[in-house]
Amino acid sequence: MKVCIYGAGAIGGWIGHGLAHAGCCVSVVARGATLAALRQHGLRVLEGGQLNTQAVACAADPATLGVQDLVVISVKAPSLPDVVRHIAPLIGPGTVVMTAMNGVPWWFLQGFGGALAGRQLTATDPDGALARAIGPQHIVGCVVHASCALDEPGLVRHHFGNKLIIGEPSGGVSARVERLAMLLVQAGFEVPVSAQIQSDIWFKLWGNMTVNPVSAFTGATTDLILQDDLVRSFISSVMLEAKAIGAQLGIVIDQQPEDRHAVTLRLGAFKTSMLQDVEAGKAVELDALVTAVKELGALTATPTPCTDALLGLARLQARVRGLY
């Protein structure tokens, strides 16, 4: 099976390494230091003190890799416009494109959302370029529950978690998703198949849409954020707005914000991915995590005053730093 990883960061590298270990013909689209490292060392994953390496093909130009059976997109949302300008040579009539990304994807309302089904989200695809480049018939959604870090280009450190939830945007369980799940299980992942992948996306978003931007504009680790009563209360208010939006879309969250806070606190003091991006001078993925929630609030006539405040503060800080 021909598999291409588009975005060989921590998560993309980890998934690609597993698929290569399972016997897939894995290639990676990469540039600069990452491309050089992959050519010299292959894809490397550190886990439990053990280093494992898989040789992969790699190229800066996707056109040299040809049509794939599976393309895994694992980039931060701000990088998507560049991806869609170059991805076409990888996609044939039967290619599956699995999006392993945080936040609300551009295809979120494809085959889902009741009266909003088929609506294009301007927050994540303002000019429709993503939808035109990658037709909805190719998409399979993926929600990643794992912690990985990039120690250096091409070298992934896997901390914990091994779950990839996958599903069709239009719902149900298709034969192709079942085949993909079997492949991913062979690659060593735990792979639940979701009959409504948007619910799994929204539930993960419910936690990281708040702590991520708060950490980005305060510089605080998650433990400090949630130990401050006023900040914690504000975050809970944002989460309740998102919960109400989800309910309008048919997504039921049977937890309260305090339940999720308890889970986050058990993970200890850590820097969110958005704080790491700010410190590294990289563009932040605010639109997929927060702007899309504000837009869905407007579309469902759900008031979002706390979400608006969070977005405004995070967006202003990112603009001042040239990261948005």
PDB file of C-alpha atoms in Angstrom, residues 31-324:
ATOM      1  CA  ARG A  31      11.573  20.387   2.993  1.00  0.00           C
ATOM      2  CA  GLY A  32      14.733  21.873   4.445  1.00  0.00           C
ATOM      3  CA  ALA A  33      16.204  20.306   7.562  1.00  0.00           C
ATOM      4  CA  THR A  34      13.436  17.708   7.809  1.00  0.00           C
ATOM      5  CA  LEU A  35      14.047  16.489   4.266  1.00  0.00           C
ATOM      6  CA  ALA A  36      17.781  16.273   4.892  1.00  0.00           C
ATOM      7  CA  ALA A  37      17.280  14.381   8.160  1.00  0.00           C
ATOM      8  CA  LEU A  38      14.864  11.877   6.604  1.00  0.00           C
ATOM      9  CA  ARG A  39      17.249  11.183   3.741  1.00  0.00           C
ATOM     10  CA  GLN A  40      20.142  10.644   6.127  1.00  0.00           C
ATOM     11  CA  HIS A  41      18.454   8.799   9.004  1.00  0.00           C
ATOM     12  CA  GLY A  42      14.922   7.759   7.984  1.00  0.00           C
ATOM     13  CA  LEU A  43      11.936   8.267  10.269  1.00  0.00           C
ATOM     14  CA  ARG A  44      13.033   7.828  13.871  1.00  0.00           C
ATOM     15  CA  VAL A  45      10.812   7.303  16.920  1.00  0.00           C
ATOM     16  CA  LEU A  46      11.998   7.246  20.535  1.00  0.00           C
ATOM     17  CA  GLU A  47       9.731   5.286  22.840  1.00  0.00           C
ATOM     18  CA  GLY A  48      10.517   3.919  26.273  1.00  0.00           C
ATOM     19  CA  GLY A  49      14.190   4.686  25.831  1.00  0.00           C
ATOM     20  CA  GLN A  50      14.389   2.699  22.599  1.00  0.00           C
ATOM     21  CA  LEU A  51      15.128   4.239  19.195  1.00  0.00           C
ATOM     22  CA  ASN A  52      13.388   2.686  16.186  1.00  0.00           C
ATOM     23  CA  THR A  53      14.090   3.708  12.609  1.00  0.00           C
ATOM     24  CA  GLN A  54      12.202   3.174   9.362  1.00  0.00           C
ATOM     25  CA  ALA A  55      13.530   4.027   5.923  1.00  0.00           C
ATOM     26  CA  VAL A  56      11.087   6.102   3.870  1.00  0.00           C
ATOM     27  CA  ALA A  57      11.049   7.810   0.509  1.00  0.00           C
ATOM     28  CA  CYS A  58      10.938  11.574   0.763  1.00  0.00           C
ATOM     29  CA  ALA A  59      10.657  14.548  -1.558  1.00  0.00           C
ATOM     30  CA  ALA A  60      10.046  18.275  -1.485  1.00  0.00           C
ATOM     31  CA  ASP A  61       7.808  18.043  -4.561  1.00  0.00           C
ATOM     32  CA  PRO A  62       4.776  15.729  -4.239  1.00  0.00           C
ATOM     33  CA  ALA A  63       4.689  15.341  -8.035  1.00  0.00           C
ATOM     34  CA  THR A  64       7.755  13.070  -7.809  1.00  0.00           C
ATOM     35  CA  LEU A  65       5.903  10.634  -5.521  1.00  0.00           C
ATOM     36  CA  GLY A  66       2.842   9.918  -7.675  1.00  0.00           C
ATOM     37  CA  VAL A  67      -0.688   8.817  -6.805  1.00  0.00           C
ATOM     38  CA  GLN A  68      -1.097   7.273  -3.351  1.00  0.00           C
ATOM     39  CA  ASP A  69      -3.566   4.855  -1.772  1.00  0.00           C
ATOM     40  CA  LEU A  70      -3.552   6.874   1.461  1.00  0.00           C
ATOM     41  CA  VAL A  71      -2.446  10.431   2.171  1.00  0.00           C
ATOM     42  CA  VAL A  72      -2.154  11.457   5.822  1.00  0.00           C
ATOM     43  CA  ILE A  73      -2.342  15.226   6.315  1.00  0.00           C
ATOM     44  CA  SER A  74      -0.805  16.109   9.670  1.00  0.00           C
ATOM     45  CA  VAL A  75       0.099  19.793   9.572  1.00  0.00           C
ATOM     46  CA  LYS A  76      -0.939  22.798  11.629  1.00  0.00           C
ATOM     47  CA  ALA A  77      -3.940  24.550  10.096  1.00  0.00           C
ATOM     48  CA  PRO A  78      -1.975  27.654   8.956  1.00  0.00           C
ATOM     49  CA  SER A  79       0.064  25.370   6.663  1.00  0.00           C
ATOM     50  CA  LEU A  80      -2.969  24.010   4.806  1.00  0.00           C
ATOM     51  CA  PRO A  81      -3.059  26.642   2.034  1.00  0.00           C
ATOM     52  CA  ASP A  82       0.452  25.598   1.005  1.00  0.00           C
ATOM     53  CA  VAL A  83      -0.520  21.917   1.160  1.00  0.00           C
ATOM     54  CA  VAL A  84      -3.483  22.289  -1.163  1.00  0.00           C
ATOM     55  CA  ARG A  85      -1.385  24.096  -3.753  1.00  0.00           C
ATOM     56  CA  HIS A  86       0.806  21.011  -4.135  1.00  0.00           C
ATOM     57  CA  ILE A  87      -1.238  17.956  -3.118  1.00  0.00           C
ATOM     58  CA  ALA A  88      -3.006  17.193  -6.420  1.00  0.00           C
ATOM     59  CA  PRO A  89      -0.371  14.747  -7.836  1.00  0.00           C
ATOM     60  CA  LEU A  90      -0.865  12.494  -4.791  1.00  0.00           C
ATOM     61  CA  ILE A  91      -4.610  12.061  -5.237  1.00  0.00           C
ATOM     62  CA  GLY A  92      -6.209   9.601  -7.643  1.00  0.00           C
ATOM     63  CA  PRO A  93      -9.848   8.483  -7.906  1.00  0.00           C
ATOM     64  CA  GLY A  94      -9.521   5.971  -5.051  1.00  0.00           C
ATOM     65  CA  THR A  95      -7.130   7.840  -2.768  1.00  0.00           C
ATOM     66  CA  VAL A  96      -8.155   8.198   0.876  1.00  0.00           C
ATOM     67  CA  VAL A  97      -7.055  11.441   2.515  1.00  0.00           C
ATOM     68  CA  MET A  98      -6.947  11.106   6.306  1.00  0.00           C
ATOM     69  CA  THR A  99      -6.769  14.402   8.186  1.00  0.00           C
ATOM     70  CA  ALA A 100      -4.976  14.006  11.529  1.00  0.00           C
ATOM     71  CA  MET A 101      -5.186  17.578  12.783  1.00  0.00           C
ATOM     72  CA  ASN A 102      -6.452  19.588  15.741  1.00  0.00           C
ATOM     73  CA  GLY A 103      -9.520  21.773  15.677  1.00  0.00           C
ATOM     74  CA  VAL A 104     -12.491  22.061  13.323  1.00  0.00           C
ATOM     75  CA  PRO A 105     -11.552  20.826   9.830  1.00  0.00           C
ATOM     76  CA  TRP A 106     -12.739  22.521   6.650  1.00  0.00           C
ATOM     77  CA  TRP A 107     -14.978  19.520   5.871  1.00  0.00           C
ATOM     78  CA  PHE A 108     -16.746  19.549   9.271  1.00  0.00           C
ATOM     79  CA  LEU A 109     -20.220  20.223   7.806  1.00  0.00           C
ATOM     80  CA  GLN A 110     -19.901  17.863   4.834  1.00  0.00           C
ATOM     81  CA  GLY A 111     -22.701  15.336   5.305  1.00  0.00           C
ATOM     82  CA  PHE A 112     -23.303  16.591   8.853  1.00  0.00           C
ATOM     83  CA  GLY A 113     -24.980  19.411  10.721  1.00  0.00           C
ATOM     84  CA  GLY A 114     -28.655  19.102   9.833  1.00  0.00           C
ATOM     85  CA  ALA A 115     -29.778  22.314   8.138  1.00  0.00           C
ATOM     86  CA  LEU A 116     -26.136  23.428   8.001  1.00  0.00           C
ATOM     87  CA  ALA A 117     -24.944  20.321   6.129  1.00  0.00           C
ATOM     88  CA  GLY A 118     -22.731  21.199   3.167  1.00  0.00           C
ATOM     89  CA  ARG A 119     -22.007  24.692   4.487  1.00  0.00           C
ATOM     90  CA  GLN A 120     -18.487  25.992   3.953  1.00  0.00           C
ATOM     91  CA  LEU A 121     -16.806  27.353   7.076  1.00  0.00           C
ATOM     92  CA  THR A 122     -15.109  30.638   6.245  1.00  0.00           C
ATOM     93  CA  ALA A 123     -12.948  30.363   9.369  1.00  0.00           C
ATOM     94  CA  THR A 124     -11.112  27.325   8.018  1.00  0.00           C
ATOM     95  CA  ASP A 125     -11.643  27.572   4.245  1.00  0.00           C
ATOM     96  CA  PRO A 126     -12.434  31.196   3.403  1.00  0.00           C
ATOM     97  CA  ASP A 127     -12.204  30.907  -0.375  1.00  0.00           C
ATOM     98  CA  GLY A 128     -13.138  27.231  -0.765  1.00  0.00           C
ATOM     99  CA  ALA A 129      -9.640  26.267  -1.943  1.00  0.00           C
ATOM    100  CA  LEU A 130      -9.407  23.280   0.421  1.00  0.00           C
ATOM    101  CA  ALA A 131     -12.762  21.862  -0.638  1.00  0.00           C
ATOM    102  CA  ARG A 132     -11.865  22.234  -4.316  1.00  0.00           C
ATOM    103  CA  ALA A 133      -8.433  20.635  -3.930  1.00  0.00           C
ATOM    104  CA  ILE A 134      -9.577  17.648  -1.857  1.00  0.00           C
ATOM    105  CA  GLY A 135     -13.084  16.456  -2.755  1.00  0.00           C
ATOM    106  CA  PRO A 136     -15.281  15.240   0.110  1.00  0.00           C
ATOM    107  CA  GLN A 137     -15.325  11.724  -1.363  1.00  0.00           C
ATOM    108  CA  HIS A 138     -11.650  11.355  -0.432  1.00  0.00           C
ATOM    109  CA  ILE A 139     -11.859  12.470   3.199  1.00  0.00           C
ATOM    110  CA  VAL A 140     -11.669  10.286   6.280  1.00  0.00           C
ATOM    111  CA  GLY A 141     -11.467  12.114   9.593  1.00  0.00           C
ATOM    112  CA  CYS A 142      -8.991  11.184  12.323  1.00  0.00           C
ATOM    113  CA  VAL A 143      -8.822  12.350  15.932  1.00  0.00           C
ATOM    114  CA  VAL A 144      -5.445  11.748  17.558  1.00  0.00           C
ATOM    115  CA  HIS A 145      -5.212  10.953  21.255  1.00  0.00           C
ATOM    116  CA  ALA A 146      -1.461  10.740  21.805  1.00  0.00           C
ATOM    117  CA  SER A 147       1.364  12.916  23.057  1.00  0.00           C
ATOM    118  CA  CYS A 148       4.400  13.191  20.811  1.00  0.00           C
ATOM    119  CA  ALA A 149       7.184  15.755  20.531  1.00  0.00           C
ATOM    120  CA  LEU A 150       9.765  16.503  17.879  1.00  0.00           C
ATOM    121  CA  ASP A 151      13.223  16.391  19.454  1.00  0.00           C
ATOM    122  CA  GLU A 152      14.817  17.412  16.153  1.00  0.00           C
ATOM    123  CA  PRO A 153      13.840  17.156  12.475  1.00  0.00           C
ATOM    124  CA  GLY A 154      12.796  13.577  11.714  1.00  0.00           C
ATOM    125  CA  LEU A 155      13.149  12.422  15.347  1.00  0.00           C
ATOM    126  CA  VAL A 156       9.858  11.910  17.235  1.00  0.00           C
ATOM    127  CA  ARG A 157       9.600  11.244  20.947  1.00  0.00           C
ATOM    128  CA  HIS A 158       6.395   9.354  21.815  1.00  0.00           C
ATOM    129  CA  HIS A 159       5.296  10.143  25.367  1.00  0.00           C
ATOM    130  CA  PHE A 160       1.938   8.452  25.863  1.00  0.00           C
ATOM    131  CA  GLY A 161      -1.346   7.596  24.141  1.00  0.00           C
ATOM    132  CA  ASN A 162      -1.856   5.390  21.126  1.00  0.00           C
ATOM    133  CA  LYS A 163      -5.377   6.086  19.904  1.00  0.00           C
ATOM    134  CA  LEU A 164      -6.505   7.163  16.424  1.00  0.00           C
ATOM    135  CA  ILE A 165     -10.288   7.542  16.125  1.00  0.00           C
ATOM    136  CA  ILE A 166     -11.360   7.483  12.469  1.00  0.00           C
ATOM    137  CA  GLY A 167     -14.654   7.964  10.664  1.00  0.00           C
ATOM    138  CA  GLU A 168     -16.502   9.088   7.566  1.00  0.00           C
ATOM    139  CA  PRO A 169     -17.604  12.754   7.502  1.00  0.00           C
ATOM    140  CA  SER A 170     -21.057  11.655   6.335  1.00  0.00           C
ATOM    141  CA  GLY A 171     -21.461   9.226   9.237  1.00  0.00           C
ATOM    142  CA  GLY A 172     -21.923   5.496   9.429  1.00  0.00           C
ATOM    143  CA  VAL A 173     -19.235   2.864   9.112  1.00  0.00           C
ATOM    144  CA  SER A 174     -18.034   2.234   5.568  1.00  0.00           C
ATOM    145  CA  ALA A 175     -16.025  -0.671   4.196  1.00  0.00           C
ATOM    146  CA  ARG A 176     -13.089   1.609   3.394  1.00  0.00           C
ATOM    147  CA  VAL A 177     -12.940   2.916   6.955  1.00  0.00           C
ATOM    148  CA  GLU A 178     -12.984  -0.636   8.279  1.00  0.00           C
ATOM    149  CA  ARG A 179     -10.102  -1.530   5.936  1.00  0.00           C
ATOM    150  CA  LEU A 180      -8.179   1.560   7.054  1.00  0.00           C
ATOM    151  CA  ALA A 181      -8.802   0.685  10.695  1.00  0.00           C
ATOM    152  CA  MET A 182      -7.398  -2.812  10.131  1.00  0.00           C
ATOM    153  CA  LEU A 183      -4.286  -1.344   8.523  1.00  0.00           C
ATOM    154  CA  LEU A 184      -3.746   1.101  11.381  1.00  0.00           C
ATOM    155  CA  VAL A 185      -4.207  -1.674  13.946  1.00  0.00           C
ATOM    156  CA  GLN A 186      -1.537  -3.681  12.123  1.00  0.00           C
ATOM    157  CA  ALA A 187       0.664  -0.579  12.438  1.00  0.00           C
ATOM    158  CA  GLY A 188       0.315  -0.750  16.214  1.00  0.00           C
ATOM    159  CA  PHE A 189      -2.384   1.824  16.904  1.00  0.00           C
ATOM    160  CA  GLU A 190      -5.611   1.544  18.865  1.00  0.00           C
ATOM    161  CA  VAL A 191      -8.283   2.442  16.303  1.00  0.00           C
ATOM    162  CA  PRO A 192     -11.919   2.915  17.288  1.00  0.00           C
ATOM    163  CA  VAL A 193     -14.200   3.549  14.311  1.00  0.00           C
ATOM    164  CA  SER A 194     -16.660   6.365  14.944  1.00  0.00           C
ATOM    165  CA  ALA A 195     -20.111   6.520  13.395  1.00  0.00           C
ATOM    166  CA  GLN A 196     -20.016  10.330  13.857  1.00  0.00           C
ATOM    167  CA  ILE A 197     -16.452  11.568  13.720  1.00  0.00           C
ATOM    168  CA  GLN A 198     -17.566  15.196  14.197  1.00  0.00           C
ATOM    169  CA  SER A 199     -18.591  14.315  17.772  1.00  0.00           C
ATOM    170  CA  ASP A 200     -15.094  13.027  18.521  1.00  0.00           C
ATOM    171  CA  ILE A 201     -13.550  16.129  16.930  1.00  0.00           C
ATOM    172  CA  TRP A 202     -15.781  18.403  18.988  1.00  0.00           C
ATOM    173  CA  PHE A 203     -15.108  16.559  22.253  1.00  0.00           C
ATOM    174  CA  LYS A 204     -11.344  16.872  21.846  1.00  0.00           C
ATOM    175  CA  LEU A 205     -11.750  20.513  20.804  1.00  0.00           C
ATOM    176  CA  TRP A 206     -13.871  21.127  23.909  1.00  0.00           C
ATOM    177  CA  GLY A 207     -10.742  20.835  26.022  1.00  0.00           C
ATOM    178  CA  ASN A 208      -7.978  22.291  23.881  1.00  0.00           C
ATOM    179  CA  MET A 209      -9.806  25.305  22.387  1.00  0.00           C
ATOM    180  CA  THR A 210      -9.430  27.101  25.732  1.00  0.00           C
ATOM    181  CA  VAL A 211      -6.192  26.138  27.443  1.00  0.00           C
ATOM    182  CA  ASN A 212      -4.215  26.444  24.189  1.00  0.00           C
ATOM    183  CA  PRO A 213      -4.906  30.136  23.489  1.00  0.00           C
ATOM    184  CA  VAL A 214      -4.814  31.098  27.178  1.00  0.00           C
ATOM    185  CA  SER A 215      -1.370  29.530  27.451  1.00  0.00           C
ATOM    186  CA  ALA A 216      -0.279  31.309  24.269  1.00  0.00           C
ATOM    187  CA  PHE A 217      -0.999  34.813  25.544  1.00  0.00           C
ATOM    188  CA  THR A 218      -0.007  34.212  29.193  1.00  0.00           C
ATOM    189  CA  GLY A 219       2.988  31.917  28.749  1.00  0.00           C
ATOM    190  CA  ALA A 220       1.617  29.709  31.540  1.00  0.00           C
ATOM    191  CA  THR A 221       1.674  25.928  31.736  1.00  0.00           C
ATOM    192  CA  THR A 222      -1.643  24.098  32.055  1.00  0.00           C
ATOM    193  CA  ASP A 223      -1.372  23.510  35.793  1.00  0.00           C
ATOM    194  CA  LEU A 224      -0.952  27.229  36.528  1.00  0.00           C
ATOM    195  CA  ILE A 225      -3.853  28.111  34.208  1.00  0.00           C
ATOM    196  CA  LEU A 226      -6.304  25.754  35.883  1.00  0.00           C
ATOM    197  CA  GLN A 227      -5.133  26.545  39.418  1.00  0.00           C
ATOM    198  CA  ASP A 228      -6.152  30.187  38.996  1.00  0.00           C
ATOM    199  CA  ASP A 229      -9.814  30.371  40.038  1.00  0.00           C
ATOM    200  CA  LEU A 230     -10.716  33.343  37.842  1.00  0.00           C
ATOM    201  CA  VAL A 231      -9.059  31.936  34.718  1.00  0.00           C
ATOM    202  CA  ARG A 232     -10.541  28.504  35.348  1.00  0.00           C
ATOM    203  CA  SER A 233     -14.024  30.017  35.676  1.00  0.00           C
ATOM    204  CA  PHE A 234     -13.584  31.933  32.421  1.00  0.00           C
ATOM    205  CA  ILE A 235     -12.419  28.775  30.625  1.00  0.00           C
ATOM    206  CA  SER A 236     -15.452  26.905  31.969  1.00  0.00           C
ATOM    207  CA  SER A 237     -17.738  29.601  30.545  1.00  0.00           C
ATOM    208  CA  VAL A 238     -16.154  29.215  27.095  1.00  0.00           C
ATOM    209  CA  MET A 239     -16.583  25.451  27.314  1.00  0.00           C
ATOM    210  CA  LEU A 240     -20.266  25.785  28.210  1.00  0.00           C
ATOM    211  CA  GLU A 241     -20.776  27.935  25.099  1.00  0.00           C
ATOM    212  CA  ALA A 242     -19.087  25.275  22.961  1.00  0.00           C
ATOM    213  CA  LYS A 243     -21.181  22.592  24.618  1.00  0.00           C
ATOM    214  CA  ALA A 244     -24.361  24.508  23.707  1.00  0.00           C
ATOM    215  CA  ILE A 245     -23.199  24.884  20.088  1.00  0.00           C
ATOM    216  CA  GLY A 246     -22.501  21.165  19.913  1.00  0.00           C
ATOM    217  CA  ALA A 247     -25.989  20.395  21.198  1.00  0.00           C
ATOM    218  CA  GLN A 248     -27.459  22.487  18.365  1.00  0.00           C
ATOM    219  CA  LEU A 249     -25.481  20.348  15.910  1.00  0.00           C
ATOM    220  CA  GLY A 250     -26.566  17.057  17.480  1.00  0.00           C
ATOM    221  CA  ILE A 251     -23.365  16.542  19.483  1.00  0.00           C
ATOM    222  CA  VAL A 252     -24.061  15.638  23.094  1.00  0.00           C
ATOM    223  CA  ILE A 253     -21.306  16.162  25.677  1.00  0.00           C
ATOM    224  CA  ASP A 254     -22.322  14.433  28.896  1.00  0.00           C
ATOM    225  CA  GLN A 255     -19.567  16.037  30.984  1.00  0.00           C
ATOM    226  CA  GLN A 256     -19.147  19.334  32.753  1.00  0.00           C
ATOM    227  CA  PRO A 257     -16.072  21.567  32.353  1.00  0.00           C
ATOM    228  CA  GLU A 258     -14.794  20.534  35.791  1.00  0.00           C
ATOM    229  CA  ASP A 259     -14.635  16.908  34.605  1.00  0.00           C
ATOM    230  CA  ARG A 260     -12.271  17.884  31.783  1.00  0.00           C
ATOM    231  CA  HIS A 261     -10.238  20.172  34.060  1.00  0.00           C
ATOM    232  CA  ALA A 262      -9.596  17.226  36.369  1.00  0.00           C
ATOM    233  CA  VAL A 263      -8.273  15.163  33.457  1.00  0.00           C
ATOM    234  CA  THR A 264      -5.989  17.976  32.295  1.00  0.00           C
ATOM    235  CA  LEU A 265      -4.632  18.581  35.787  1.00  0.00           C
ATOM    236  CA  ARG A 266      -3.691  14.916  36.112  1.00  0.00           C
ATOM    237  CA  LEU A 267      -1.308  15.377  33.178  1.00  0.00           C
ATOM    238  CA  GLY A 268       0.787  17.755  35.273  1.00  0.00           C
ATOM    239  CA  ALA A 269       2.585  20.914  34.175  1.00  0.00           C
ATOM    240  CA  PHE A 270       3.054  21.038  30.415  1.00  0.00           C
ATOM    241  CA  LYS A 271       3.253  23.576  27.633  1.00  0.00           C
ATOM    242  CA  THR A 272       0.444  23.396  25.105  1.00  0.00           C
ATOM    243  CA  SER A 273       1.241  23.069  21.418  1.00  0.00           C
ATOM    244  CA  MET A 274       0.111  26.652  20.814  1.00  0.00           C
ATOM    245  CA  LEU A 275       2.436  28.013  23.492  1.00  0.00           C
ATOM    246  CA  GLN A 276       5.276  26.033  21.929  1.00  0.00           C
ATOM    247  CA  ASP A 277       4.414  27.576  18.548  1.00  0.00           C
ATOM    248  CA  VAL A 278       4.467  31.090  20.013  1.00  0.00           C
ATOM    249  CA  GLU A 279       7.833  30.494  21.642  1.00  0.00           C
ATOM    250  CA  ALA A 280       9.177  29.120  18.350  1.00  0.00           C
ATOM    251  CA  GLY A 281       7.823  32.086  16.372  1.00  0.00           C
ATOM    252  CA  LYS A 282       5.411  29.905  14.356  1.00  0.00           C
ATOM    253  CA  ALA A 283       1.936  30.862  13.151  1.00  0.00           C
ATOM    254  CA  VAL A 284      -0.808  29.832  15.580  1.00  0.00           C
ATOM    255  CA  GLU A 285      -3.841  27.768  14.569  1.00  0.00           C
ATOM    256  CA  LEU A 286      -6.430  30.031  16.187  1.00  0.00           C
ATOM    257  CA  ASP A 287      -8.935  29.782  13.353  1.00  0.00           C
ATOM    258  CA  ALA A 288      -9.362  26.007  13.562  1.00  0.00           C
ATOM    259  CA  LEU A 289      -9.523  26.037  17.366  1.00  0.00           C
ATOM    260  CA  VAL A 290     -11.514  29.178  18.186  1.00  0.00           C
ATOM    261  CA  THR A 291     -12.665  31.218  15.160  1.00  0.00           C
ATOM    262  CA  ALA A 292     -14.550  28.206  13.764  1.00  0.00           C
ATOM    263  CA  VAL A 293     -16.367  27.807  17.094  1.00  0.00           C
ATOM    264  CA  LYS A 294     -17.406  31.461  16.994  1.00  0.00           C
ATOM    265  CA  GLU A 295     -18.660  30.970  13.413  1.00  0.00           C
ATOM    266  CA  LEU A 296     -20.632  27.859  14.334  1.00  0.00           C
ATOM    267  CA  GLY A 297     -22.098  29.793  17.237  1.00  0.00           C
ATOM    268  CA  ALA A 298     -23.374  32.437  14.823  1.00  0.00           C
ATOM    269  CA  LEU A 299     -24.716  29.792  12.434  1.00  0.00           C
ATOM    270  CA  THR A 300     -26.634  28.067  15.244  1.00  0.00           C
ATOM    271  CA  ALA A 301     -27.764  31.348  16.888  1.00  0.00           C
ATOM    272  CA  THR A 302     -25.839  30.457  20.052  1.00  0.00           C
ATOM    273  CA  PRO A 303     -24.403  33.438  21.977  1.00  0.00           C
ATOM    274  CA  THR A 304     -20.613  33.273  22.422  1.00  0.00           C
ATOM    275  CA  PRO A 305     -19.486  36.313  24.461  1.00  0.00           C
ATOM    276  CA  CYS A 306     -16.745  34.443  26.329  1.00  0.00           C
ATOM    277  CA  THR A 307     -15.501  32.704  23.195  1.00  0.00           C
ATOM    278  CA  ASP A 308     -15.385  36.095  21.480  1.00  0.00           C
ATOM    279  CA  ALA A 309     -13.292  37.538  24.304  1.00  0.00           C
ATOM    280  CA  LEU A 310     -10.903  34.596  24.210  1.00  0.00           C
ATOM    281  CA  LEU A 311     -10.509  34.889  20.440  1.00  0.00           C
ATOM    282  CA  GLY A 312      -9.999  38.649  20.559  1.00  0.00           C
ATOM    283  CA  LEU A 313      -7.259  38.473  23.182  1.00  0.00           C
ATOM    284  CA  ALA A 314      -5.449  35.543  21.567  1.00  0.00           C
ATOM    285  CA  ARG A 315      -5.723  37.035  18.081  1.00  0.00           C
ATOM    286  CA  LEU A 316      -4.412  40.427  19.201  1.00  0.00           C
ATOM    287  CA  GLN A 317      -1.421  38.874  20.949  1.00  0.00           C
ATOM    288  CA  ALA A 318      -0.641  36.739  17.881  1.00  0.00           C
ATOM    289  CA  ARG A 319      -0.930  39.736  15.531  1.00  0.00           C
ATOM    290  CA  VAL A 320       1.421  41.804  17.693  1.00  0.00           C
ATOM    291  CA  ARG A 321       3.977  38.990  17.422  1.00  0.00           C
ATOM    292  CA  GLY A 322       3.383  38.535  13.673  1.00  0.00           C
ATOM    293  CA  LEU A 323       2.014  35.022  14.181  1.00  0.00           C
ATOM    294  CA  TYR A 324      -1.501  35.456  12.790  1.00  0.00           C
TER     295      TYR A 324
END
